[in-house]
Tab-separated table of C-alpha atoms in Angstrom:
chain	number	residue	atom	x	y	z
A	186	UNK	CA	-54.456	6.455	-247.613
A	187	UNK	CA	-52.837	9.447	-249.347
A	188	UNK	CA	-54.092	11.862	-246.709
A	189	UNK	CA	-52.611	9.667	-244.009
A	190	UNK	CA	-49.222	9.605	-245.753
A	191	UNK	CA	-49.363	13.343	-246.118
A	192	UNK	CA	-50.110	13.890	-242.434
A	193	UNK	CA	-47.569	11.389	-241.075
A	194	UNK	CA	-43.914	11.553	-241.984
A	195	UNK	CA	-42.007	8.426	-242.897
A	196	UNK	CA	-39.473	9.158	-240.141
A	197	UNK	CA	-42.207	8.978	-237.494
A	198	UNK	CA	-43.445	5.669	-238.850
A	199	UNK	CA	-39.896	4.286	-238.949
A	200	UNK	CA	-39.123	5.459	-235.378
A	201	UNK	CA	-42.409	4.063	-234.112
A	202	UNK	CA	-41.858	0.738	-235.865
A	203	UNK	CA	-38.335	0.440	-234.466
A	204	UNK	CA	-39.583	1.290	-230.973
A	205	UNK	CA	-42.351	-1.302	-231.172
A	206	UNK	CA	-39.938	-3.924	-232.484
A	207	UNK	CA	-37.427	-3.243	-229.687
A	208	UNK	CA	-40.115	-3.354	-226.983
A	209	UNK	CA	-41.592	-6.593	-228.320
A	210	UNK	CA	-38.093	-8.082	-228.573
A	211	UNK	CA	-37.294	-7.082	-224.978
A	212	UNK	CA	-40.556	-8.545	-223.727
A	213	UNK	CA	-40.043	-11.791	-225.637
A	214	UNK	CA	-36.418	-12.069	-224.512
A	215	UNK	CA	-37.359	-11.494	-220.873
A	216	UNK	CA	-40.071	-14.128	-221.159
A	217	UNK	CA	-37.724	-16.724	-222.652
A	218	UNK	CA	-34.932	-16.106	-220.147
A	219	UNK	CA	-37.178	-16.199	-217.082
A	220	UNK	CA	-39.051	-19.306	-218.219
A	221	UNK	CA	-35.793	-21.149	-218.874
A	222	UNK	CA	-34.436	-20.097	-215.497
A	223	UNK	CA	-37.612	-21.404	-213.902
A	224	UNK	CA	-37.177	-24.809	-215.555
A	225	UNK	CA	-33.435	-25.101	-214.897
A	226	UNK	CA	-32.724	-26.543	-211.406
A	227	UNK	CA	-29.385	-24.703	-211.327
A	228	UNK	CA	-31.157	-21.392	-210.911
A	229	UNK	CA	-33.159	-20.238	-207.917
A	230	UNK	CA	-35.934	-18.601	-209.913
A	231	UNK	CA	-39.210	-20.406	-209.111
A	232	UNK	CA	-41.670	-21.445	-211.768
A	233	UNK	CA	-44.392	-18.978	-212.633
A	234	UNK	CA	-42.203	-15.951	-211.894
A	235	UNK	CA	-42.719	-14.434	-215.332
A	236	UNK	CA	-46.494	-14.542	-214.957
A	237	UNK	CA	-46.186	-12.270	-211.928
A	238	UNK	CA	-44.055	-9.811	-213.895
A	239	UNK	CA	-45.722	-10.012	-217.311
A	240	UNK	CA	-48.451	-7.401	-216.785
A	241	UNK	CA	-46.297	-4.749	-215.051
A	242	UNK	CA	-43.578	-5.194	-217.694
A	243	UNK	CA	-46.154	-4.585	-220.420
A	244	UNK	CA	-47.242	-1.421	-218.621
A	245	UNK	CA	-43.634	-0.217	-218.394
A	246	UNK	CA	-43.153	-0.771	-222.130
A	247	UNK	CA	-46.459	1.009	-222.774
A	248	UNK	CA	-45.316	3.979	-220.667
A	249	UNK	CA	-42.136	4.181	-222.738
A	250	UNK	CA	-44.192	4.009	-225.933
A	251	UNK	CA	-46.462	6.855	-224.794
A	252	UNK	CA	-43.433	9.114	-224.344
A	253	UNK	CA	-42.203	8.608	-227.909
A	254	UNK	CA	-42.929	11.637	-230.072
A	255	UNK	CA	-43.416	9.485	-233.146
A	256	UNK	CA	-46.558	7.960	-231.642
A	257	UNK	CA	-48.139	11.381	-231.270
A	258	UNK	CA	-47.181	12.217	-234.841
A	259	UNK	CA	-48.810	9.043	-236.135
A	260	UNK	CA	-51.966	9.672	-234.084
A	261	UNK	CA	-51.915	13.365	-235.068
A	262	UNK	CA	-52.115	14.341	-231.370
A	263	UNK	CA	-48.998	16.481	-231.080
A	264	UNK	CA	-50.897	19.165	-229.183
A	265	UNK	CA	-51.697	16.586	-226.456
A	266	UNK	CA	-48.021	15.987	-225.737
A	267	UNK	CA	-48.325	17.150	-222.107
A	268	UNK	CA	-51.025	14.600	-221.339
A	269	UNK	CA	-49.127	11.808	-223.071
A	270	UNK	CA	-46.027	12.562	-220.998
A	271	UNK	CA	-48.039	12.852	-217.804
A	272	UNK	CA	-49.824	9.550	-218.469
A	273	UNK	CA	-46.464	7.958	-219.274
A	274	UNK	CA	-44.974	9.166	-215.969
A	275	UNK	CA	-47.886	7.984	-213.854
A	276	UNK	CA	-48.077	4.659	-215.667
A	277	UNK	CA	-44.322	4.138	-215.218
A	278	UNK	CA	-44.515	4.855	-211.470
A	279	UNK	CA	-47.453	2.485	-211.079
A	280	UNK	CA	-45.826	-0.280	-213.142
A	281	UNK	CA	-42.445	0.020	-211.393
A	282	UNK	CA	-44.152	-0.250	-207.996
A	283	UNK	CA	-45.954	-3.341	-209.245
A	284	UNK	CA	-42.661	-4.829	-210.479
A	285	UNK	CA	-40.945	-4.183	-207.128
A	286	UNK	CA	-43.773	-5.814	-205.194
A	287	UNK	CA	-43.781	-8.803	-207.566
A	288	UNK	CA	-39.993	-9.165	-207.236
A	289	UNK	CA	-40.346	-9.003	-203.459
A	290	UNK	CA	-42.833	-11.857	-203.524
A	291	UNK	CA	-40.543	-13.890	-205.802
A	292	UNK	CA	-37.585	-13.361	-203.447
A	293	UNK	CA	-39.736	-14.413	-200.497
A	294	UNK	CA	-40.798	-17.549	-202.373
A	295	UNK	CA	-37.157	-18.366	-203.161
A	296	UNK	CA	-36.080	-18.001	-199.538
A	297	UNK	CA	-38.899	-19.797	-197.734
A	298	UNK	CA	-39.316	-22.723	-200.119
A	299	UNK	CA	-36.357	-24.412	-198.406
A	300	UNK	CA	-38.155	-24.303	-195.051
A	301	UNK	CA	-41.137	-26.542	-194.310
A	302	UNK	CA	-43.443	-25.139	-191.639
A	303	UNK	CA	-45.456	-28.369	-191.599
A	304	UNK	CA	-42.761	-30.543	-189.995
A	305	UNK	CA	-42.772	-31.145	-186.245
A	306	UNK	CA	-39.423	-29.434	-185.598
A	307	UNK	CA	-40.218	-26.263	-187.533
A	308	UNK	CA	-38.676	-23.592	-185.303
A	309	UNK	CA	-36.209	-22.279	-187.895
A	310	UNK	CA	-38.818	-22.406	-190.658
A	311	UNK	CA	-41.310	-20.422	-188.575
A	312	UNK	CA	-38.614	-17.910	-187.684
A	313	UNK	CA	-37.679	-17.282	-191.324
A	314	UNK	CA	-41.300	-17.264	-192.471
A	315	UNK	CA	-42.280	-14.731	-189.806
A	316	UNK	CA	-39.418	-12.390	-190.637
A	317	UNK	CA	-40.103	-12.390	-194.354
A	318	UNK	CA	-43.864	-12.084	-193.945
A	319	UNK	CA	-43.626	-8.996	-191.744
A	320	UNK	CA	-40.761	-7.403	-193.680
A	321	UNK	CA	-42.639	-8.049	-196.935
A	322	UNK	CA	-45.608	-6.066	-195.634
A	323	UNK	CA	-43.334	-3.279	-194.412
A	324	UNK	CA	-41.641	-2.962	-197.802
A	325	UNK	CA	-44.970	-3.107	-199.661
A	326	UNK	CA	-46.288	-0.332	-197.418
A	327	UNK	CA	-43.173	1.784	-198.107
A	328	UNK	CA	-43.287	1.111	-201.871
A	329	UNK	CA	-46.949	2.127	-202.106
A	330	UNK	CA	-46.338	5.214	-199.982
A	331	UNK	CA	-43.384	6.309	-202.139
A	332	UNK	CA	-45.304	5.589	-205.343
A	333	UNK	CA	-48.177	7.812	-204.225
A	334	UNK	CA	-45.684	10.511	-203.222
A	335	UNK	CA	-43.838	10.406	-206.567
A	336	UNK	CA	-47.124	10.411	-208.471
A	337	UNK	CA	-48.385	13.468	-206.616
A	338	UNK	CA	-45.057	15.275	-206.896
A	339	UNK	CA	-45.129	14.820	-210.660
A	340	UNK	CA	-47.772	17.546	-210.787
A	341	UNK	CA	-46.133	21.000	-210.511
A	342	UNK	CA	-49.072	22.482	-208.631
A	343	UNK	CA	-48.978	19.798	-205.961
A	344	UNK	CA	-45.176	20.022	-205.754
A	345	UNK	CA	-45.332	23.752	-205.079
A	346	UNK	CA	-48.103	23.218	-202.548
A	347	UNK	CA	-46.072	20.516	-200.827
A	348	UNK	CA	-42.977	22.702	-200.617
A	349	UNK	CA	-44.981	25.557	-199.125
A	350	UNK	CA	-46.567	23.209	-196.600
A	351	UNK	CA	-43.182	21.795	-195.614
A	352	UNK	CA	-41.810	25.311	-195.240
A	353	UNK	CA	-44.507	26.320	-192.748
A	354	UNK	CA	-45.183	22.998	-191.032
A	355	UNK	CA	-43.496	23.629	-187.674
A	356	UNK	CA	-46.400	23.626	-185.255
A	357	UNK	CA	-48.669	21.597	-187.526
A	358	UNK	CA	-46.012	18.877	-187.789
A	359	UNK	CA	-45.773	18.616	-184.013
A	360	UNK	CA	-49.557	18.350	-183.678
A	361	UNK	CA	-49.739	15.680	-186.386
A	362	UNK	CA	-46.832	13.859	-184.775
A	363	UNK	CA	-48.595	13.661	-181.434
A	364	UNK	CA	-51.818	12.596	-183.139
A	365	UNK	CA	-50.067	9.827	-185.050
A	366	UNK	CA	-47.934	8.733	-182.111
A	367	UNK	CA	-50.012	5.647	-181.368
A	368	UNK	CA	-50.143	4.639	-185.037
A	369	UNK	CA	-46.391	5.103	-185.447
A	370	UNK	CA	-45.797	3.147	-182.241
A	371	UNK	CA	-47.908	0.312	-183.589
A	372	UNK	CA	-45.927	0.234	-186.839
A	373	UNK	CA	-42.624	0.279	-184.939
A	374	UNK	CA	-43.864	-2.562	-182.733
A	375	UNK	CA	-44.562	-4.606	-185.867
A	376	UNK	CA	-41.027	-3.942	-187.102
A	377	UNK	CA	-39.610	-4.865	-183.690
A	378	UNK	CA	-41.521	-8.152	-183.725
A	379	UNK	CA	-40.014	-8.948	-187.133
A	380	UNK	CA	-36.485	-8.313	-185.838
A	381	UNK	CA	-36.565	-9.499	-182.198
A	382	UNK	CA	-39.248	-12.163	-182.788
A	383	UNK	CA	-40.863	-12.552	-179.369
A	384	UNK	CA	-43.513	-14.410	-181.366
A	385	UNK	CA	-43.427	-16.314	-184.632
A	386	UNK	CA	-46.065	-17.739	-186.900
A	387	UNK	CA	-47.543	-20.949	-185.465
A	388	UNK	CA	-46.138	-20.236	-181.985
A	389	UNK	CA	-48.209	-21.582	-179.110
A	390	UNK	CA	-49.017	-18.741	-176.725
A	391	UNK	CA	-51.248	-17.882	-173.798
A	392	UNK	CA	-52.608	-14.358	-174.180
A	393	UNK	CA	-55.210	-12.852	-171.892
A	394	UNK	CA	-55.742	-16.296	-170.381
A	395	UNK	CA	-56.459	-17.857	-173.793
A	396	UNK	CA	-54.451	-20.757	-175.244
A	397	UNK	CA	-53.880	-20.575	-178.990
A	398	UNK	CA	-51.523	-20.368	-181.940
A	399	UNK	CA	-50.184	-17.314	-183.755
A	400	UNK	CA	-52.088	-17.463	-187.033
A	401	UNK	CA	-51.215	-14.106	-188.633
A	402	UNK	CA	-48.847	-11.235	-187.896
A	403	UNK	CA	-49.396	-7.856	-189.525
A	404	UNK	CA	-47.851	-4.438	-188.912
A	405	UNK	CA	-50.681	-3.381	-186.622
A	406	UNK	CA	-52.237	-6.515	-185.120
A	407	UNK	CA	-51.707	-10.209	-184.456
A	408	UNK	CA	-54.340	-12.915	-184.921
A	409	UNK	CA	-54.291	-15.714	-182.329
A	410	UNK	CA	-56.265	-18.832	-183.277
A	411	UNK	CA	-57.849	-20.060	-180.032
A	412	UNK	CA	-58.185	-23.810	-179.502
A	413	UNK	CA	-61.995	-23.644	-179.852
A	414	UNK	CA	-61.700	-21.939	-183.291
A	415	UNK	CA	-62.236	-18.408	-182.002
A	416	UNK	CA	-59.857	-15.674	-183.108
A	417	UNK	CA	-58.240	-13.239	-180.678
A	418	UNK	CA	-57.138	-9.982	-182.323
A	419	UNK	CA	-54.278	-8.408	-180.373
A	420	UNK	CA	-52.479	-5.104	-181.210
A	421	UNK	CA	-48.794	-5.617	-181.959
A	422	UNK	CA	-47.601	-3.355	-179.070
A	423	UNK	CA	-49.174	-5.885	-176.664
A	424	UNK	CA	-46.381	-8.385	-177.376
A	425	UNK	CA	-43.756	-5.712	-176.691
A	426	UNK	CA	-45.264	-4.040	-173.615
A	427	UNK	CA	-46.975	-6.864	-171.713
A	428	UNK	CA	-45.859	-10.290	-170.453
A	429	UNK	CA	-47.321	-13.383	-172.101
A	430	UNK	CA	-46.505	-17.080	-172.328
A	431	UNK	CA	-44.788	-18.473	-175.419
A	432	UNK	CA	-44.560	-22.244	-175.221
A	433	UNK	CA	-42.549	-22.668	-178.436
A	434	UNK	CA	-40.094	-19.754	-178.253
A	435	UNK	CA	-36.949	-21.895	-178.472
A	436	UNK	CA	-38.290	-25.337	-179.385
A	437	UNK	CA	-41.533	-27.060	-180.233
A	438	UNK	CA	-41.245	-29.872	-177.672
A	439	UNK	CA	-42.944	-29.325	-174.335
A	440	UNK	CA	-43.602	-30.979	-170.979
A	441	UNK	CA	-47.098	-31.991	-169.956
A	442	UNK	CA	-48.403	-32.566	-166.447
A	443	UNK	CA	-51.254	-34.586	-164.992
A	444	UNK	CA	-52.308	-34.159	-161.365
A	445	UNK	CA	-54.091	-36.898	-159.441
A	446	UNK	CA	-55.496	-36.652	-155.921
A	447	UNK	CA	-55.409	-40.086	-154.295
A	448	UNK	CA	-55.653	-41.718	-150.907
A	449	UNK	CA	-52.633	-42.180	-148.636
A	450	UNK	CA	-52.572	-45.933	-149.194
A	451	UNK	CA	-51.991	-45.672	-152.969
A	452	UNK	CA	-49.050	-47.851	-154.202
A	453	UNK	CA	-46.751	-45.267	-155.797
A	454	UNK	CA	-44.388	-47.792	-157.390
A	455	UNK	CA	-47.266	-49.548	-159.152
A	456	UNK	CA	-48.554	-46.188	-160.322
A	457	UNK	CA	-45.108	-45.341	-161.756
A	458	UNK	CA	-44.987	-48.659	-163.586
A	459	UNK	CA	-48.426	-48.039	-165.050
A	460	UNK	CA	-47.431	-44.552	-166.202
A	461	UNK	CA	-44.392	-45.964	-167.996
A	462	UNK	CA	-46.502	-48.677	-169.602
A	463	UNK	CA	-49.066	-46.112	-170.835
A	464	UNK	CA	-46.387	-43.854	-172.313
A	465	UNK	CA	-44.572	-46.683	-174.085
A	466	UNK	CA	-47.807	-47.811	-175.721
A	467	UNK	CA	-48.636	-44.488	-177.363
A	468	UNK	CA	-47.058	-42.569	-180.251
A	469	UNK	CA	-47.895	-39.281	-178.534
A	470	UNK	CA	-44.912	-39.644	-176.190
A	471	UNK	CA	-41.509	-38.587	-177.538
A	472	UNK	CA	-39.617	-40.960	-175.218
A	473	UNK	CA	-37.764	-38.311	-173.220
A	474	UNK	CA	-39.498	-37.569	-169.902
A	475	UNK	CA	-41.395	-40.081	-167.728
A	476	UNK	CA	-41.697	-38.993	-164.099
A	477	UNK	CA	-44.225	-39.516	-161.321
A	478	UNK	CA	-43.775	-37.501	-158.117
A	479	UNK	CA	-45.662	-36.843	-154.914
A	480	UNK	CA	-45.867	-33.061	-154.946
A	481	UNK	CA	-48.126	-32.378	-151.948
A	482	UNK	CA	-49.894	-34.000	-149.031
A	483	UNK	CA	-53.175	-32.751	-147.637
A	484	UNK	CA	-55.350	-33.910	-144.757
A	485	UNK	CA	-57.750	-35.696	-147.094
A	486	UNK	CA	-55.543	-36.768	-150.022
A	487	UNK	CA	-52.121	-36.909	-151.611
A	488	UNK	CA	-51.252	-34.899	-154.718
A	489	UNK	CA	-49.418	-36.906	-157.372
A	490	UNK	CA	-47.950	-35.290	-160.479
A	491	UNK	CA	-47.233	-37.257	-163.643
A	492	UNK	CA	-44.726	-35.480	-165.867
A	493	UNK	CA	-44.297	-36.432	-169.525
A	494	UNK	CA	-42.913	-34.904	-172.741
A	495	UNK	CA	-44.245	-34.541	-176.271
A	496	UNK	CA	-42.968	-33.154	-179.543
A	497	UNK	CA	-45.352	-30.150	-179.539
A	498	UNK	CA	-48.101	-28.595	-177.458
A	499	UNK	CA	-51.157	-30.097	-179.268
A	500	UNK	CA	-49.614	-33.551	-178.899
A	501	UNK	CA	-48.830	-32.819	-175.247
A	502	UNK	CA	-52.467	-31.924	-174.659
A	503	UNK	CA	-53.677	-35.194	-176.195
A	504	UNK	CA	-51.047	-37.123	-174.202
A	505	UNK	CA	-52.131	-35.522	-170.922
A	506	UNK	CA	-55.760	-36.379	-171.587
A	507	UNK	CA	-54.834	-39.984	-172.400
A	508	UNK	CA	-52.595	-40.467	-169.349
A	509	UNK	CA	-55.143	-38.930	-166.965
A	510	UNK	CA	-57.882	-41.244	-168.215
A	511	UNK	CA	-55.702	-44.382	-168.187
A	512	UNK	CA	-54.379	-43.751	-164.673
A	513	UNK	CA	-57.871	-43.175	-163.282
A	514	UNK	CA	-59.127	-46.390	-164.945
A	515	UNK	CA	-56.103	-48.238	-163.549
A	516	UNK	CA	-56.902	-47.112	-160.013
A	517	UNK	CA	-60.594	-47.916	-160.409
A	518	UNK	CA	-59.889	-51.464	-161.606
A	519	UNK	CA	-56.931	-52.378	-159.400
A	520	UNK	CA	-56.886	-50.119	-156.359
A	521	UNK	CA	-60.334	-48.649	-155.844
A	522	UNK	CA	-59.538	-48.037	-152.190
A	523	UNK	CA	-56.768	-45.653	-153.290
A	524	UNK	CA	-59.208	-43.166	-154.780
A	525	UNK	CA	-59.450	-40.109	-152.556
A	526	UNK	CA	-62.526	-39.985	-150.353
A	527	UNK	CA	-63.795	-37.535	-147.798
A	528	UNK	CA	-63.747	-39.106	-144.336
A	529	UNK	CA	-66.066	-38.031	-141.555
A	530	UNK	CA	-65.260	-38.969	-137.972
A	531	UNK	CA	-68.384	-39.614	-135.893
A	532	UNK	CA	-68.121	-39.303	-132.152
A	533	UNK	CA	-70.912	-41.337	-130.492
A	534	UNK	CA	-71.737	-40.070	-127.070
A	535	UNK	CA	-73.771	-42.100	-124.598
A	536	UNK	CA	-76.781	-40.336	-123.121
């Protein structure tokens, strides 16, 4: 005990104790304030926010502690001051990046919790959710990139090497630029999707002849969930450079069509009445559009189109299937002679 007191000065112990007390007090105060703000409905801070920040805050306080000279005096490692400072710098950069990413996720949670994507009329919610999801990934990518850059530049040797490379990077920069052109274009397309929003999460689209929903949007690719549970992976520039169908760009409701091919003697008025009866007896119909039209006439049949509306595309699909089946059953039971048939005219010639 005496040798320890001889090696360590009282001033170092006092400074270290004060530093530890201040750091613990700051951590405890931050914890109390954030937890109270999470419980108070007046504030926007969601519950569980402090848990996301607890570990990076501890690392920041630890980085500050490593830089204090009194700690090295107490540990009798004054000659390792360079490594303590270097570890403190790297740990601070890492922890601050972690804090910024955690804060970004908290802000996203605050913004999107007022929008429910699960409701039927979720256009605004999907728009906000898409923007924040893509922008969140962009900012995380930038934060990580800057953190790696700052960490590397903290080493003098790497900083000098970087400056020399930048000074003589004329032709090399052009070559790298051309090589990374496609990658940069993909990233820019992801940013453009976040701003212009030709697609949003949960949008119903037809891409490459496939019907599906936008399941995930990243900076480089988009995942389309096909109706039969397959996944179509599409590069983000596709939605900027090529035409595609977006059934829910401005609203979720959609029109559905059913085509029937019937005989010329079909009673159209009765068929219209049956269509109205079918639609009124199902919850799939939104009550807006109920139309039956003769859209074409051919030598062997008449084309009839039933037009109906639904609140979203999956419901419209189910409604179309139901109406097609019910109308066919109606014709079979009531007007079987109205079902289209192929007629063959036989010309009997006497020998």
